[in-house]
Coordinates of N, CA, C and O in Angstrom, one line a residue:
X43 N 36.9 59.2 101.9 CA 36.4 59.0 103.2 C 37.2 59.9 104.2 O 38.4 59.8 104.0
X44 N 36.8 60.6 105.0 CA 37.0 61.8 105.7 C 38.0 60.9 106.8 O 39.2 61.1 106.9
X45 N 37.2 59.7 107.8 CA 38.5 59.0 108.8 C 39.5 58.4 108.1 O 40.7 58.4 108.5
X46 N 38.9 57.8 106.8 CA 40.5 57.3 106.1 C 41.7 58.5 105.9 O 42.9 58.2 105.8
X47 N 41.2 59.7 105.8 CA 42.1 60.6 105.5 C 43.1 61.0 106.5 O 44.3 61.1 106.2
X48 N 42.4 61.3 108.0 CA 42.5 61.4 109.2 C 43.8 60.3 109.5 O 44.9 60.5 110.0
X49 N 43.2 59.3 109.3 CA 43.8 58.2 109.8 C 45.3 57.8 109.0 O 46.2 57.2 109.5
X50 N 45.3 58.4 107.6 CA 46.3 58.2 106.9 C 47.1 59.5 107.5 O 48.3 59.4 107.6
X51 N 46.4 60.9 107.9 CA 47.4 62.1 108.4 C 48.1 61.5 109.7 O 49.1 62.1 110.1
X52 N 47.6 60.6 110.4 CA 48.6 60.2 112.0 C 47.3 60.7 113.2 O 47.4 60.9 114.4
X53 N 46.6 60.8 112.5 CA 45.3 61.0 114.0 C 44.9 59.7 113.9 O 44.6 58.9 113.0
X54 N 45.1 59.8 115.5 CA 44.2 58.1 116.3 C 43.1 58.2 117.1 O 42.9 59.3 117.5
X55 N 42.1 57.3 117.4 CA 41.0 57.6 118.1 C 41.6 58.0 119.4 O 40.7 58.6 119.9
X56 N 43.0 58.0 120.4 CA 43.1 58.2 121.2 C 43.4 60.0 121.1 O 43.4 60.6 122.2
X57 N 43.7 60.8 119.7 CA 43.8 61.9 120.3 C 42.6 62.6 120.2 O 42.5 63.6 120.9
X58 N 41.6 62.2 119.2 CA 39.9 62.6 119.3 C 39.4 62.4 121.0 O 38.9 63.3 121.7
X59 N 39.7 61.2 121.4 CA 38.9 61.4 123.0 C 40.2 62.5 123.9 O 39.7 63.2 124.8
X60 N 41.3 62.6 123.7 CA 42.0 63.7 124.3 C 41.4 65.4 124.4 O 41.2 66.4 125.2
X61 N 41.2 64.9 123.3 CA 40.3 66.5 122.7 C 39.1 66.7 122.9 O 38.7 67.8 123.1
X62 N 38.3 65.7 122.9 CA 37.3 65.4 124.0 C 37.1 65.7 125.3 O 36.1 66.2 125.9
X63 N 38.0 65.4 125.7 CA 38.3 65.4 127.5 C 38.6 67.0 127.6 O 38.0 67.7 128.5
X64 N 39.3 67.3 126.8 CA 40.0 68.7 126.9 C 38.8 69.7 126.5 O 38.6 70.6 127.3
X65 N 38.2 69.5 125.6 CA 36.8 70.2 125.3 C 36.0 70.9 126.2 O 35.4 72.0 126.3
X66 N 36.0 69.6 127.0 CA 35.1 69.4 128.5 C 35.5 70.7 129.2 O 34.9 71.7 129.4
X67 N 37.0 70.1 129.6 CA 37.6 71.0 130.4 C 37.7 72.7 129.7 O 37.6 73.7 130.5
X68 N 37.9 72.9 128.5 CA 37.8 74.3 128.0 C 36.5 74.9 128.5 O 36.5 76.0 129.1
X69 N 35.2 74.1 128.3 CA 33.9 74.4 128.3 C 33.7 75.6 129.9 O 33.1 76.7 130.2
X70 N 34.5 74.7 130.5 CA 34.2 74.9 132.5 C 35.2 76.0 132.6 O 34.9 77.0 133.3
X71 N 36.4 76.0 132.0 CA 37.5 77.2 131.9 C 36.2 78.6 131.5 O 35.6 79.4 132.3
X72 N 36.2 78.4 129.9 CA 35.5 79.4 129.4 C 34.0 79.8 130.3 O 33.6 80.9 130.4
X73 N 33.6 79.1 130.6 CA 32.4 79.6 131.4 C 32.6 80.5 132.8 O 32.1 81.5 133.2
X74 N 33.8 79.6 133.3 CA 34.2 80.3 135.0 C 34.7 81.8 134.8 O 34.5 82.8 135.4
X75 N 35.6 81.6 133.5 CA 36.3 83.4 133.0 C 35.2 84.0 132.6 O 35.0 85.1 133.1
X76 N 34.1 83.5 131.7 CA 33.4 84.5 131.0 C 32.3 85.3 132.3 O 32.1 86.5 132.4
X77 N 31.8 84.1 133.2 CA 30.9 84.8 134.1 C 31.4 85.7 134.9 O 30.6 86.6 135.3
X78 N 32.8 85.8 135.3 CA 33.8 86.9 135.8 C 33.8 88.0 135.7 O 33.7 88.8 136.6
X79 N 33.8 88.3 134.1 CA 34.0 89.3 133.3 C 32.7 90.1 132.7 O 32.4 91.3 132.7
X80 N 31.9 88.8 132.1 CA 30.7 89.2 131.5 C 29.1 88.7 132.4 O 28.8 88.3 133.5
X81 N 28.5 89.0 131.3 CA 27.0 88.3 132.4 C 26.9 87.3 132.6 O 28.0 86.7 132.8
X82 N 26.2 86.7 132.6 CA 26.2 85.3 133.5 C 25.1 84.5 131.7 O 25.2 83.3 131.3
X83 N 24.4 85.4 131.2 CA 23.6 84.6 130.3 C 24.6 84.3 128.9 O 24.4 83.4 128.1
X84 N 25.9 85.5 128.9 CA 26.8 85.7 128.0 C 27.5 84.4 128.8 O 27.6 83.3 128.2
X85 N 28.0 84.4 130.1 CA 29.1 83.1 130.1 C 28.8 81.6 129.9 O 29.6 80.7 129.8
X86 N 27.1 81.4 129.9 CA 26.6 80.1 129.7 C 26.6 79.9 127.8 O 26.5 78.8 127.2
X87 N 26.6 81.0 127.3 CA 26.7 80.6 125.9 C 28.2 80.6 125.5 O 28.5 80.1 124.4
X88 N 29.1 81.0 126.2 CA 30.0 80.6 126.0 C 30.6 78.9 126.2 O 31.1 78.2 125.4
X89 N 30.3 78.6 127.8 CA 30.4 77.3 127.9 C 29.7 76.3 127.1 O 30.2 75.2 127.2
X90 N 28.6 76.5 126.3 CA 27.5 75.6 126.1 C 28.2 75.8 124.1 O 27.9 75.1 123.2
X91 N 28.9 76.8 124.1 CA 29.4 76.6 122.6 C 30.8 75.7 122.7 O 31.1 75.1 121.7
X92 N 31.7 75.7 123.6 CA 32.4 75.0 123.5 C 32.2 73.8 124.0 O 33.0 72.9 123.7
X93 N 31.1 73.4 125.1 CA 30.9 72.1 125.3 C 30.2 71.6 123.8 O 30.6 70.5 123.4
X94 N 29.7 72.1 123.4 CA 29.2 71.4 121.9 C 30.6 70.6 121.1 O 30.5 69.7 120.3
X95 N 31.5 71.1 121.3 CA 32.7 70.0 120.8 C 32.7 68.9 121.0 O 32.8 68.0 120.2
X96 N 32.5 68.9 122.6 CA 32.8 67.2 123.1 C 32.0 66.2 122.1 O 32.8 65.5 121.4
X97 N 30.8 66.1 121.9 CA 30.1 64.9 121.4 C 30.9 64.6 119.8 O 31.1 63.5 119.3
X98 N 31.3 66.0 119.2 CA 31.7 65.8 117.8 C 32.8 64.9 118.3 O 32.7 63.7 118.1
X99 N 34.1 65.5 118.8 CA 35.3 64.9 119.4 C 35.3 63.5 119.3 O 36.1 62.9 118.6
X100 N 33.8 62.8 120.3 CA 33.5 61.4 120.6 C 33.4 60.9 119.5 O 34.0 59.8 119.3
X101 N 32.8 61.4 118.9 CA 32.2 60.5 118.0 C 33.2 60.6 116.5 O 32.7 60.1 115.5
X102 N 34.1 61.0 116.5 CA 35.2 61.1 115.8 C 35.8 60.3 116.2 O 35.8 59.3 115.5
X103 N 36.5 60.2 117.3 CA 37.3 59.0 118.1 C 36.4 57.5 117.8 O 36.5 56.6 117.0
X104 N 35.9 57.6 118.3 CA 34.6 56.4 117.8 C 35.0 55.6 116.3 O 35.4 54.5 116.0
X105 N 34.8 56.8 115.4 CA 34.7 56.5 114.0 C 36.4 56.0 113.9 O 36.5 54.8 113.6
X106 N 37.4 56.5 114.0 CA 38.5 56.4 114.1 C 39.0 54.2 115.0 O 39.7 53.3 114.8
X107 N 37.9 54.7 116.0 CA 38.5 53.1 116.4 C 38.2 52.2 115.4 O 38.9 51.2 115.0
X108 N 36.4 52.5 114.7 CA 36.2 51.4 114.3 C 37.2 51.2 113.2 O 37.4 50.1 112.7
X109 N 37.7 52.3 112.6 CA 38.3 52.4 111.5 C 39.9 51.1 111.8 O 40.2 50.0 111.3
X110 N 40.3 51.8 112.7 CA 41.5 50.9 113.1 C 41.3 49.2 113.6 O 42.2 48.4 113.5
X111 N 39.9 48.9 114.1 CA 40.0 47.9 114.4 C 40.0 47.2 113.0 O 40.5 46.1 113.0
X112 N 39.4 47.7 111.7 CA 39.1 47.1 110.9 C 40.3 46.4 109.9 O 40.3 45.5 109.0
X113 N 41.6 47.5 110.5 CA 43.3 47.1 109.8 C 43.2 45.6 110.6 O 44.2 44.9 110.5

């Protein structure tokens, strides 16, 4: 099992929603530099590929709590 493994390496669901959070914030980073630099349809695929992290993130954190509530 993939969170048992996780959970046995020292990841907790609190650093999945960190990385989450942080995701977010890359997403808005990478978008505001790329549209700077590049076109504007190039800096939306950039934000919209690193916002695609977040939900994984969540839902890893997620899996991780239920895992811990269950110790």
């Amino acid at each position: 099992m993939i969170v048992k493994k996780l959970h046995e390496a020292g990841l907790k669901s609190e650093h999945a929603y960190l990385a989450a959070v942080g995701s977010i914030g890359l997403s808005l980073a990478s978008w505001v530099t790329s549209s700077r630099s590049e076109s504007l349809e190039r800096a939306d695929r950039w934000g919209i590929f690193v916002g695609e992290w977040a939900p994984t993130f969540f839902a890893l954190g997620l899996a991780l709590a239920n895992y811990e509530d269950r110790e």
